[in-house]
PDB file of C-alpha atoms and ligand atoms in Angstrom:
ATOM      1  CA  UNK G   1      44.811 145.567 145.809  1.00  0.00           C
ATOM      2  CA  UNK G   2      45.873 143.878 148.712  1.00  0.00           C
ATOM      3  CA  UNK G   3      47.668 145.745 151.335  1.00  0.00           C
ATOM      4  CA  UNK G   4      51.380 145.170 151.912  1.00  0.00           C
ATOM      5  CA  UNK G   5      52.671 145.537 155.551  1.00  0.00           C
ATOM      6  CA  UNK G   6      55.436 147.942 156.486  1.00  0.00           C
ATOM      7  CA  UNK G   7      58.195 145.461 156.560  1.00  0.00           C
ATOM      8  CA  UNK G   8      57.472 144.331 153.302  1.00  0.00           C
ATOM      9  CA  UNK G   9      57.413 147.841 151.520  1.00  0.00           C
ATOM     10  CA  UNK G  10      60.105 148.573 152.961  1.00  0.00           C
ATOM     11  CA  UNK G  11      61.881 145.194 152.179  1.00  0.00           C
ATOM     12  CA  UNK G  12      60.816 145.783 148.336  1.00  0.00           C
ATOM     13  CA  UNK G  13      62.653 149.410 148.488  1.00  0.00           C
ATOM     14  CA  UNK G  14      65.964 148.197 149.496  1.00  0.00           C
ATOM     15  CA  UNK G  15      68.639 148.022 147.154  1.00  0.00           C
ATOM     16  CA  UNK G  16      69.839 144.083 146.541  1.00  0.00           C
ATOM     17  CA  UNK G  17      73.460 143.321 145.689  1.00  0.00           C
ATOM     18  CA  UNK G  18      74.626 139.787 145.090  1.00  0.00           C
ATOM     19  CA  UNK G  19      78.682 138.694 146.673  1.00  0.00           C
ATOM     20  CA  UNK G  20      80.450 135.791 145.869  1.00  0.00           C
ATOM     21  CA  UNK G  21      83.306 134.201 147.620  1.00  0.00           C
ATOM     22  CA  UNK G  22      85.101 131.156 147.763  1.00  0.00           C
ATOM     23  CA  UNK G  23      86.324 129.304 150.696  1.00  0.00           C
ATOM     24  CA  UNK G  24      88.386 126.166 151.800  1.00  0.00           C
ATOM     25  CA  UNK G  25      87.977 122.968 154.003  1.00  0.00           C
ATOM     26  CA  UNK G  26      91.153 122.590 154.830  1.00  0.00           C
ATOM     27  CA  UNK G  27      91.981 118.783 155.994  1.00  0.00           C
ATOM     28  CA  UNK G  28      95.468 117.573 157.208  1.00  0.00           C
ATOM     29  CA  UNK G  29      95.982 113.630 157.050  1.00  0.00           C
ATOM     30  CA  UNK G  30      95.925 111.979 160.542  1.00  0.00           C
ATOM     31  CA  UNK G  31      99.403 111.960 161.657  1.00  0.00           C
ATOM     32  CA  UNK G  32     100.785 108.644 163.968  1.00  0.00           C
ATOM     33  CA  UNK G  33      99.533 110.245 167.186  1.00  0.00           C
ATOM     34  CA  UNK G  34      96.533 111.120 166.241  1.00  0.00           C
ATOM     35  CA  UNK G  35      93.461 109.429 166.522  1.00  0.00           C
ATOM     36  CA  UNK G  36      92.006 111.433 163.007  1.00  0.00           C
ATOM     37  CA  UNK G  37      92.498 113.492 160.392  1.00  0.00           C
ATOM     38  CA  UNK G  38      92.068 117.399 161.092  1.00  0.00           C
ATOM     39  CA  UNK G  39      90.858 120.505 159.483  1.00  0.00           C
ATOM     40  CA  UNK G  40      91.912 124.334 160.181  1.00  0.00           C
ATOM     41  CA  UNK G  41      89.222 126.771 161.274  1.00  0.00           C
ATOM     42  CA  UNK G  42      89.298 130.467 162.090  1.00  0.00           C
ATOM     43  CA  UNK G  43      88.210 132.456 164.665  1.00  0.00           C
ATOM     44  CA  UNK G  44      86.910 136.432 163.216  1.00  0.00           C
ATOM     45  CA  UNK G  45      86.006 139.004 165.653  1.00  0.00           C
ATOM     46  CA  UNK G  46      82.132 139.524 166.681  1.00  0.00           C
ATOM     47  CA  UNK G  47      80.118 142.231 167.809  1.00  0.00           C
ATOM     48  CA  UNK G  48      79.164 140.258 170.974  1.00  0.00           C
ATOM     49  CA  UNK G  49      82.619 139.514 171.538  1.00  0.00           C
ATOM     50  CA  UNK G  50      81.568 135.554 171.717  1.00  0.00           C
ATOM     51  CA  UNK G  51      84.269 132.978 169.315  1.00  0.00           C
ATOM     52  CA  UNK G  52      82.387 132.330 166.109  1.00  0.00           C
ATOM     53  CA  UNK G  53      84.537 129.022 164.588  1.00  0.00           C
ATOM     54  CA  UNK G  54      84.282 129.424 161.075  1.00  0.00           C
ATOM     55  CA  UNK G  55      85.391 128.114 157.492  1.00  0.00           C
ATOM     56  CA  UNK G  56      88.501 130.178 156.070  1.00  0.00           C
ATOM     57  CA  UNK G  57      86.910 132.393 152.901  1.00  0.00           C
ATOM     58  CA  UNK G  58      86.450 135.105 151.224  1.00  0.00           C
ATOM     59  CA  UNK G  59      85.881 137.524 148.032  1.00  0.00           C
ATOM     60  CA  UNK G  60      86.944 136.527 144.579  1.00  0.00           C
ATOM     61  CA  UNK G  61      88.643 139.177 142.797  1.00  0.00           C
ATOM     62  CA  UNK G  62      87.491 139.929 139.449  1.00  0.00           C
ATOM     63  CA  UNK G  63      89.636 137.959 136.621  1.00  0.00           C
ATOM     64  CA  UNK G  64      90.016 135.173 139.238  1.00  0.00           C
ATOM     65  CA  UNK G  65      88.676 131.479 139.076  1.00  0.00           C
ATOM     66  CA  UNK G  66      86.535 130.419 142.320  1.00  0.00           C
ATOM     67  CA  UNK G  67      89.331 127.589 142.623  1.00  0.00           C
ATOM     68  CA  UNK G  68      91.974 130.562 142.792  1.00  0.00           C
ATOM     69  CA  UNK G  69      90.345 132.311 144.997  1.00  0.00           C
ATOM     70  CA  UNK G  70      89.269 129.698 147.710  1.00  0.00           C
ATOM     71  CA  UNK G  71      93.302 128.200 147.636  1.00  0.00           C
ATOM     72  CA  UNK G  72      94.394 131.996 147.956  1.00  0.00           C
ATOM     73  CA  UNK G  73      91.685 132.600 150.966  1.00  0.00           C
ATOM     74  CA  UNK G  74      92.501 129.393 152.694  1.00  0.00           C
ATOM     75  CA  UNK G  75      96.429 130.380 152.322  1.00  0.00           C
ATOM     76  CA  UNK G  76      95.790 134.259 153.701  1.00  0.00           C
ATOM     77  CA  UNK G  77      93.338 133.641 156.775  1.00  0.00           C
ATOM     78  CA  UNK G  78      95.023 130.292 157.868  1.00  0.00           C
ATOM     79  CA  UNK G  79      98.943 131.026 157.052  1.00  0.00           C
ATOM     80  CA  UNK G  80      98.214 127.122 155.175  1.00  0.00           C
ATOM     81  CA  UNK G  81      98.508 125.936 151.629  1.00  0.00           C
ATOM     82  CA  UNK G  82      96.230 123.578 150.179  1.00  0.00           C
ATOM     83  CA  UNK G  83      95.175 121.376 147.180  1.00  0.00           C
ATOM     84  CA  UNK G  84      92.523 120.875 145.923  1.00  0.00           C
ATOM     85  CA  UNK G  85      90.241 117.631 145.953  1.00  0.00           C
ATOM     86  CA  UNK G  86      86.985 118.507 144.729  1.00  0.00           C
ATOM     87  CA  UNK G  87      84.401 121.401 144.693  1.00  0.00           C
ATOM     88  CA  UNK G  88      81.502 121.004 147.630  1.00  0.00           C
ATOM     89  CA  UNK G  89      77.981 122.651 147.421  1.00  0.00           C
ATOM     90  CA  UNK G  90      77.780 126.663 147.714  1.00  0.00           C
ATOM     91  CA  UNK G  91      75.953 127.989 150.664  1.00  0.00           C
ATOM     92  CA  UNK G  92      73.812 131.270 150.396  1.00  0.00           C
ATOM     93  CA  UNK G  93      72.835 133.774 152.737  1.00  0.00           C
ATOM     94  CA  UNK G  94      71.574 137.282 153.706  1.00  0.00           C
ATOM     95  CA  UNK G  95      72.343 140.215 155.437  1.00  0.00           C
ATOM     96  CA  UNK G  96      72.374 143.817 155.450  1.00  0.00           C
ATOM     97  CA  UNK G  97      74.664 146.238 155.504  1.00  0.00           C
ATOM     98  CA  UNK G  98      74.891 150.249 155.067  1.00  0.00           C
ATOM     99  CA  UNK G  99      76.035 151.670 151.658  1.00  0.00           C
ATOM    100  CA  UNK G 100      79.569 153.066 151.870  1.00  0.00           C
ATOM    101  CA  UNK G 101      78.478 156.635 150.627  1.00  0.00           C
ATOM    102  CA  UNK G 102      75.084 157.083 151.331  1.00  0.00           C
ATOM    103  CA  UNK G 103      74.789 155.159 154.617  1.00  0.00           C
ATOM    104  CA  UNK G 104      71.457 153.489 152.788  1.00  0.00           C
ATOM    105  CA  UNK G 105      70.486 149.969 153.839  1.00  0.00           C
ATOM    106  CA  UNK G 106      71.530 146.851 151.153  1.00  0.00           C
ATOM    107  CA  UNK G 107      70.527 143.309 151.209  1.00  0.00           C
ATOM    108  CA  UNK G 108      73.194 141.362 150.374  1.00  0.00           C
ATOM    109  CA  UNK G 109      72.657 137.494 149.093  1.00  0.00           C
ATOM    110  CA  UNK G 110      75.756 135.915 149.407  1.00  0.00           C
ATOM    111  CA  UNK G 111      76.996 132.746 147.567  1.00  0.00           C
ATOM    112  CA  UNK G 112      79.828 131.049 148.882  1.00  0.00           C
ATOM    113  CA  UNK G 113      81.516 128.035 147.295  1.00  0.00           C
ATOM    114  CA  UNK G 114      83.665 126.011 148.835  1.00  0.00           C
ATOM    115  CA  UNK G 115      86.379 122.917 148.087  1.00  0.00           C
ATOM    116  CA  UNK G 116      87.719 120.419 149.683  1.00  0.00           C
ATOM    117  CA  UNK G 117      91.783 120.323 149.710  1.00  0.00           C
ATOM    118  CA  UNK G 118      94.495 118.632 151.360  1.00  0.00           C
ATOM    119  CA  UNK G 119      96.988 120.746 153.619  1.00  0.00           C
ATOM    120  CA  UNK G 120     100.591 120.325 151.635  1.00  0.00           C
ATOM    121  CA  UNK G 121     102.506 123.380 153.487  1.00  0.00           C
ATOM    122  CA  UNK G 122     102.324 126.108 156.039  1.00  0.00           C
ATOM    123  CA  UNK G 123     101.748 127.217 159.281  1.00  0.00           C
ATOM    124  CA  UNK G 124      98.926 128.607 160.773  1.00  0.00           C
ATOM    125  CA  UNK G 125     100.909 130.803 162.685  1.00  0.00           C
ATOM    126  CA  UNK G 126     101.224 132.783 160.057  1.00  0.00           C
ATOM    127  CA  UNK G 127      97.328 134.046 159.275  1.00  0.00           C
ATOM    128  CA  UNK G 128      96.235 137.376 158.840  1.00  0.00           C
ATOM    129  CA  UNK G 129      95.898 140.151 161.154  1.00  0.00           C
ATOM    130  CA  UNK G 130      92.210 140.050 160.667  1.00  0.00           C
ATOM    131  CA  UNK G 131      91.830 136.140 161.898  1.00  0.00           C
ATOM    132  CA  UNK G 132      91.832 136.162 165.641  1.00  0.00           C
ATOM    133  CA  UNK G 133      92.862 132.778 165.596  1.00  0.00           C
ATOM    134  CA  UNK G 134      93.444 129.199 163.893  1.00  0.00           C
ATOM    135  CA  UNK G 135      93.548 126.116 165.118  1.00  0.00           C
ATOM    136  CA  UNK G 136      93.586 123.005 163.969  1.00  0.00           C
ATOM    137  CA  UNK G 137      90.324 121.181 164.723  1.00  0.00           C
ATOM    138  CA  UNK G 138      90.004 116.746 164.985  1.00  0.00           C
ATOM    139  CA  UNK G 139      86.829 116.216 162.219  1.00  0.00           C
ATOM    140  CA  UNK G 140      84.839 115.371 165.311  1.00  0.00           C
ATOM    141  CA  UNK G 141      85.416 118.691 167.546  1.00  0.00           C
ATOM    142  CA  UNK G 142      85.155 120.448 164.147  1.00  0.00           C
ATOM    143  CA  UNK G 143      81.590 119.416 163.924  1.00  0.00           C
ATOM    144  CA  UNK G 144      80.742 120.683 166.848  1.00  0.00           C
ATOM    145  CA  UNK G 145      82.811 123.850 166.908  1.00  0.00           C
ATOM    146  CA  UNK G 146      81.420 125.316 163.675  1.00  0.00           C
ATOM    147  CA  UNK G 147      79.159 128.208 163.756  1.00  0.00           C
ATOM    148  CA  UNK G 148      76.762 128.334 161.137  1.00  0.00           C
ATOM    149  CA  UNK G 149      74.337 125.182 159.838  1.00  0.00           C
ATOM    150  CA  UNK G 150      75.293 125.865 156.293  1.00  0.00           C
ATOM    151  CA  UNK G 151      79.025 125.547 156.717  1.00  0.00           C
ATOM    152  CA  UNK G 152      78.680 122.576 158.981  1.00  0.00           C
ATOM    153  CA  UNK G 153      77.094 120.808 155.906  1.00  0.00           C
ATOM    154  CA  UNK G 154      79.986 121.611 154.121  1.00  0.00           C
ATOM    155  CA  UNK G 155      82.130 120.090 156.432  1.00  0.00           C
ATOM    156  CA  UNK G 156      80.306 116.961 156.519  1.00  0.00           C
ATOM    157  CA  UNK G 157      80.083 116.851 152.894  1.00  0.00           C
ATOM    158  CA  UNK G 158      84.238 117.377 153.088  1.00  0.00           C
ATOM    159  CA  UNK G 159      84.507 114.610 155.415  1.00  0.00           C
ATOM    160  CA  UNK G 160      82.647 112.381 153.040  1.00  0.00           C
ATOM    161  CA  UNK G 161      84.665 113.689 149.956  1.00  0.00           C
ATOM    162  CA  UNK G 162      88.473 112.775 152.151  1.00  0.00           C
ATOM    163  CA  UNK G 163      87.125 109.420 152.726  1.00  0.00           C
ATOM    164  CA  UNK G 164      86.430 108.655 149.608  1.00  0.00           C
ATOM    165  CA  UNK G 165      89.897 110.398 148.348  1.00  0.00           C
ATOM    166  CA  UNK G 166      91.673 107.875 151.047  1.00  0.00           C
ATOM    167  CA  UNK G 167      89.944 105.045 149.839  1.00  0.00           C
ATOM    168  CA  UNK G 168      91.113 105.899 146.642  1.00  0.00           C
ATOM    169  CA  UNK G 169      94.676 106.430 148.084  1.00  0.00           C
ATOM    170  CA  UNK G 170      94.382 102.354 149.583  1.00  0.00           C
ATOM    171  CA  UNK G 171      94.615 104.202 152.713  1.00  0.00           C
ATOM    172  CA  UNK G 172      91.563 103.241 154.345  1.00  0.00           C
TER     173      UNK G 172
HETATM  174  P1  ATP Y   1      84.154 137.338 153.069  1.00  0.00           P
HETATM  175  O1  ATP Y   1      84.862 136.494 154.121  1.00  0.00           O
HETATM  176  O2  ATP Y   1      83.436 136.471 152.067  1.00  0.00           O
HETATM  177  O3  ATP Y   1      85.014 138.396 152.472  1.00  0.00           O
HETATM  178  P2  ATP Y   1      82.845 139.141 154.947  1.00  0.00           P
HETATM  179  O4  ATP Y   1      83.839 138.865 156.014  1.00  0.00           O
HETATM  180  O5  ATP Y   1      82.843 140.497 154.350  1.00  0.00           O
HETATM  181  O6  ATP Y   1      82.935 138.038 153.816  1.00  0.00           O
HETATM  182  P3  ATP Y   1      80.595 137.564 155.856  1.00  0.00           P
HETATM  183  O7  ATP Y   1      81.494 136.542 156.480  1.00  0.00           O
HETATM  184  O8  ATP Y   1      79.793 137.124 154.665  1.00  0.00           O
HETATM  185  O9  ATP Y   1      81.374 138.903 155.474  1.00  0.00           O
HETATM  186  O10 ATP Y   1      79.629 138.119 156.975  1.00  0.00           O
HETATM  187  C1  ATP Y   1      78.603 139.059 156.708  1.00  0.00           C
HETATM  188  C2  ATP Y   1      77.464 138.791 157.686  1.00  0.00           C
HETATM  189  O11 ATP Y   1      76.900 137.494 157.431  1.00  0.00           O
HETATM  190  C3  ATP Y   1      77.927 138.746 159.148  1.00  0.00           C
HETATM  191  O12 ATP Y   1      76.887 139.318 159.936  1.00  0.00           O
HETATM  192  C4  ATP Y   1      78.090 137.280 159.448  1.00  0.00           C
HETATM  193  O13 ATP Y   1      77.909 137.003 160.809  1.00  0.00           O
HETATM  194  C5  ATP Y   1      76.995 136.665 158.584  1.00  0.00           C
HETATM  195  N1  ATP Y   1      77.362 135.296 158.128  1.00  0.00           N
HETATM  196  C6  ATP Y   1      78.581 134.855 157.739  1.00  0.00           C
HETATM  197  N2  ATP Y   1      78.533 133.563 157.388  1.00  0.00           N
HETATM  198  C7  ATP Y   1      77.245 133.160 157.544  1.00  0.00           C
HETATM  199  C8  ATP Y   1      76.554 131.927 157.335  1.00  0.00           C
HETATM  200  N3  ATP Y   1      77.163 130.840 156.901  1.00  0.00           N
HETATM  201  N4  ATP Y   1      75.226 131.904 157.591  1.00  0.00           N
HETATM  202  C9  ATP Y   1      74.569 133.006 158.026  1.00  0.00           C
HETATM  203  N5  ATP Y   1      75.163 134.212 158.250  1.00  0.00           N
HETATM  204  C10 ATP Y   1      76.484 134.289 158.011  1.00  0.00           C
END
Protein backbone atom coordinates (compact mmCIF):
# COMPACT_ATOMS: atom_id res chain seq x y z
CA UNK A 1 0.00 0.00 0.00
CA UNK A 2 1.49 3.12 -0.66
CA UNK A 3 2.31 5.36 2.15
CA UNK A 4 0.31 8.55 2.72
CA UNK A 5 2.22 11.57 4.22
CA UNK A 6 1.13 13.28 7.42
CA UNK A 7 -0.63 16.13 5.83
CA UNK A 8 -2.63 14.01 3.86
CA UNK A 9 -3.92 11.66 6.74
CA UNK A 10 -4.59 14.20 8.46
CA UNK A 11 -6.36 16.14 5.58
CA UNK A 12 -8.56 12.82 5.00
CA UNK A 13 -9.63 12.96 8.92
CA UNK A 14 -11.04 16.35 8.88
CA UNK A 15 -14.56 16.86 8.90
CA UNK A 16 -15.83 18.69 5.39
CA UNK A 17 -18.85 21.00 5.44
CA UNK A 18 -20.08 22.68 2.30
CA UNK A 19 -21.55 26.90 2.69
CA UNK A 20 -23.32 28.66 0.26
CA UNK A 21 -23.88 32.31 -0.09
CA UNK A 22 -24.96 34.73 -2.44
CA UNK A 23 -23.55 38.04 -3.20
CA UNK A 24 -24.08 41.26 -5.35
CA UNK A 25 -22.16 43.43 -7.97
CA UNK A 26 -23.62 46.32 -7.30
CA UNK A 27 -23.30 48.94 -10.40
CA UNK A 28 -24.67 52.58 -10.34
CA UNK A 29 -25.14 54.21 -13.94
CA UNK A 30 -22.47 56.89 -14.73
CA UNK A 31 -23.90 60.04 -13.58
CA UNK A 32 -23.08 63.59 -15.81
CA UNK A 33 -19.82 64.13 -13.92
CA UNK A 34 -18.56 61.12 -14.10
CA UNK A 35 -16.35 59.70 -16.44
CA UNK A 36 -18.04 55.82 -15.72
CA UNK A 37 -20.33 53.84 -14.25
CA UNK A 38 -19.51 52.62 -10.54
CA UNK A 39 -19.92 49.70 -8.30
CA UNK A 40 -20.06 49.55 -4.27
CA UNK A 41 -17.46 47.47 -2.45
CA UNK A 42 -16.88 46.75 1.22
CA UNK A 43 -14.21 46.88 3.37
CA UNK A 44 -14.43 43.69 6.43
CA UNK A 45 -11.99 43.66 9.15
CA UNK A 46 -8.67 41.37 8.84
CA UNK A 47 -6.49 39.70 11.10
CA UNK A 48 -3.48 41.66 9.70
CA UNK A 49 -5.32 44.71 10.05
CA UNK A 50 -4.51 45.44 6.09
CA UNK A 51 -8.11 46.77 3.85
CA UNK A 52 -9.31 43.69 2.03
CA UNK A 53 -11.88 45.42 -0.84
CA UNK A 54 -14.37 42.94 -1.31
CA UNK A 55 -17.81 41.97 -3.05
CA UNK A 56 -20.91 42.58 -0.61
CA UNK A 57 -22.25 38.74 0.34
CA UNK A 58 -23.21 36.45 2.39
CA UNK A 59 -25.23 33.24 3.80
CA UNK A 60 -28.55 32.22 2.38
CA UNK A 61 -30.99 31.41 4.92
CA UNK A 62 -32.77 28.27 4.57
CA UNK A 63 -36.32 28.73 2.66
CA UNK A 64 -34.60 31.57 0.73
CA UNK A 65 -33.86 31.80 -3.13
CA UNK A 66 -30.02 32.65 -3.96
CA UNK A 67 -31.63 35.79 -5.81
CA UNK A 68 -33.22 36.74 -2.29
CA UNK A 69 -30.48 36.34 -0.59
CA UNK A 70 -27.73 38.15 -2.72
CA UNK A 71 -30.44 41.48 -3.07
CA UNK A 72 -30.89 41.14 0.85
CA UNK A 73 -26.84 40.86 1.37
CA UNK A 74 -26.08 43.61 -1.04
CA UNK A 75 -28.93 45.82 0.84
CA UNK A 76 -27.45 44.88 4.62
CA UNK A 77 -23.52 45.25 4.08
CA UNK A 78 -23.82 48.27 1.62
CA UNK A 79 -26.99 50.29 3.17
CA UNK A 80 -27.96 49.97 -1.11
CA UNK A 81 -30.83 48.41 -2.93
CA UNK A 82 -30.45 46.72 -6.07
CA UNK A 83 -32.04 44.88 -9.08
CA UNK A 84 -31.26 42.40 -10.53
CA UNK A 85 -29.76 41.93 -14.18
CA UNK A 86 -28.55 38.57 -14.49
CA UNK A 87 -26.87 35.71 -12.46
CA UNK A 88 -22.75 35.60 -12.95
CA UNK A 89 -20.60 32.41 -12.38
CA UNK A 90 -20.23 31.06 -8.60
CA UNK A 91 -16.79 31.12 -7.18
CA UNK A 92 -15.58 28.31 -4.73
CA UNK A 93 -13.16 28.19 -2.12
CA UNK A 94 -11.58 26.68 1.06
CA UNK A 95 -10.76 27.28 4.40
CA UNK A 96 -10.76 26.06 7.79
CA UNK A 97 -12.20 26.88 10.68
CA UNK A 98 -12.66 25.39 14.41
CA UNK A 99 -15.98 23.61 15.28
CA UNK A 100 -18.13 25.76 17.57
CA UNK A 101 -18.34 22.99 20.36
CA UNK A 102 -15.58 20.86 20.04
CA UNK A 103 -12.91 23.34 18.89
CA UNK A 104 -12.12 20.43 16.03
CA UNK A 105 -10.71 21.61 12.70
CA UNK A 106 -13.44 21.77 9.46
CA UNK A 107 -12.76 22.32 5.88
CA UNK A 108 -15.14 24.37 4.57
CA UNK A 109 -15.78 24.54 0.52
CA UNK A 110 -17.58 27.47 -0.08
CA UNK A 111 -19.79 28.31 -3.13
CA UNK A 112 -20.66 31.72 -3.68
CA UNK A 113 -22.98 32.98 -6.42
CA UNK A 114 -23.23 36.15 -7.41
CA UNK A 115 -25.59 38.68 -9.76
CA UNK A 116 -25.27 41.47 -11.39
CA UNK A 117 -27.91 44.40 -10.40
CA UNK A 118 -28.45 47.92 -10.91
CA UNK A 119 -28.36 50.35 -7.76
CA UNK A 120 -32.22 51.83 -7.65
CA UNK A 121 -32.06 53.27 -3.86
CA UNK A 122 -30.00 53.76 -0.78
CA UNK A 123 -27.16 54.97 0.83
CA UNK A 124 -24.18 53.41 1.72
CA UNK A 125 -24.02 55.23 4.73
CA UNK A 126 -26.21 53.15 6.09
CA UNK A 127 -24.24 49.47 6.07
CA UNK A 128 -23.84 47.28 8.81
CA UNK A 129 -21.86 47.51 11.84
CA UNK A 130 -19.81 44.63 10.66
CA UNK A 131 -18.65 46.47 7.17
CA UNK A 132 -15.82 48.77 8.02
CA UNK A 133 -16.55 50.64 5.11
CA UNK A 134 -18.23 51.24 1.52
CA UNK A 135 -17.39 53.13 -1.07
CA UNK A 136 -18.30 53.53 -4.23
CA UNK A 137 -15.60 52.31 -6.64
CA UNK A 138 -15.21 53.78 -10.83
CA UNK A 139 -15.23 50.01 -12.78
CA UNK A 140 -11.59 50.79 -13.41
CA UNK A 141 -10.27 51.43 -9.64
CA UNK A 142 -12.66 48.55 -8.82
CA UNK A 143 -10.50 46.24 -10.78
CA UNK A 144 -7.73 47.00 -9.17
CA UNK A 145 -9.02 47.41 -5.63
CA UNK A 146 -10.55 43.93 -5.35
CA UNK A 147 -8.99 41.38 -3.21
CA UNK A 148 -9.40 38.02 -4.31
CA UNK A 149 -8.81 36.60 -8.20
CA UNK A 150 -12.12 34.86 -8.10
CA UNK A 151 -14.24 37.87 -7.31
CA UNK A 152 -12.32 40.05 -9.69
CA UNK A 153 -13.61 37.64 -12.45
CA UNK A 154 -16.85 38.31 -11.33
CA UNK A 155 -16.51 41.78 -11.68
CA UNK A 156 -15.27 41.62 -15.08
CA UNK A 157 -17.86 39.27 -16.05
CA UNK A 158 -20.43 42.15 -14.41
CA UNK A 159 -18.86 44.73 -16.42
CA UNK A 160 -19.45 42.72 -19.53
CA UNK A 161 -23.10 41.80 -18.46
CA UNK A 162 -23.94 46.17 -17.82
CA UNK A 163 -22.63 46.73 -21.19
CA UNK A 164 -24.54 44.58 -22.79
CA UNK A 165 -27.75 45.66 -20.52
CA UNK A 166 -26.89 49.45 -21.82
CA UNK A 167 -26.68 48.46 -25.20
CA UNK A 168 -29.86 47.03 -24.80
CA UNK A 169 -31.10 50.25 -23.04
CA UNK A 170 -29.79 52.38 -26.61
CA UNK A 171 -27.57 53.83 -24.11
CA UNK A 172 -24.34 53.00 -25.46
P1 LIG B 1 -20.30 35.18 4.29
O1 LIG B 1 -19.97 36.62 3.92
O2 LIG B 1 -20.59 34.36 3.07
O3 LIG B 1 -21.31 35.06 5.38
P2 LIG B 1 -18.01 34.79 6.06
O4 LIG B 1 -17.86 36.24 6.30
O5 LIG B 1 -18.46 33.95 7.20
O6 LIG B 1 -18.93 34.54 4.79
P3 LIG B 1 -15.86 34.30 4.19
O7 LIG B 1 -15.98 35.67 3.60
O8 LIG B 1 -16.24 33.15 3.30
O9 LIG B 1 -16.65 34.15 5.56
O10 LIG B 1 -14.38 34.11 4.70
C1 LIG B 1 -13.90 32.90 5.25
C2 LIG B 1 -12.42 32.78 4.92
O11 LIG B 1 -12.25 32.67 3.50
C3 LIG B 1 -11.62 34.03 5.32
O12 LIG B 1 -10.34 33.58 5.76
C4 LIG B 1 -11.51 34.83 4.06
O13 LIG B 1 -10.36 35.64 4.05
C5 LIG B 1 -11.45 33.74 3.00
N1 LIG B 1 -12.04 34.19 1.71
C6 LIG B 1 -13.13 34.97 1.53
N2 LIG B 1 -13.37 35.16 0.23
C7 LIG B 1 -12.41 34.49 -0.46
C8 LIG B 1 -12.12 34.29 -1.84
N3 LIG B 1 -12.86 34.84 -2.80
N4 LIG B 1 -11.06 33.52 -2.16
C9 LIG B 1 -10.30 32.94 -1.20
N5 LIG B 1 -10.51 33.08 0.14
C10 LIG B 1 -11.56 33.84 0.51
Amino acid sequence: MPKTNGVSGRLKLMKHEIERSAGGVLIREKQKDEGEAHVCLIQVPTRGGNPSWRLPKGWIEPEETSEAAAVRETREETGCHGEILGSLSEIEYWYTRRGEEQGERIRVQKIVQFYVMKYTNGSIEDHDQEVEEVRWYSLSDALKEISYDAEKRVLQEAIHSWDAYLYRQGIM
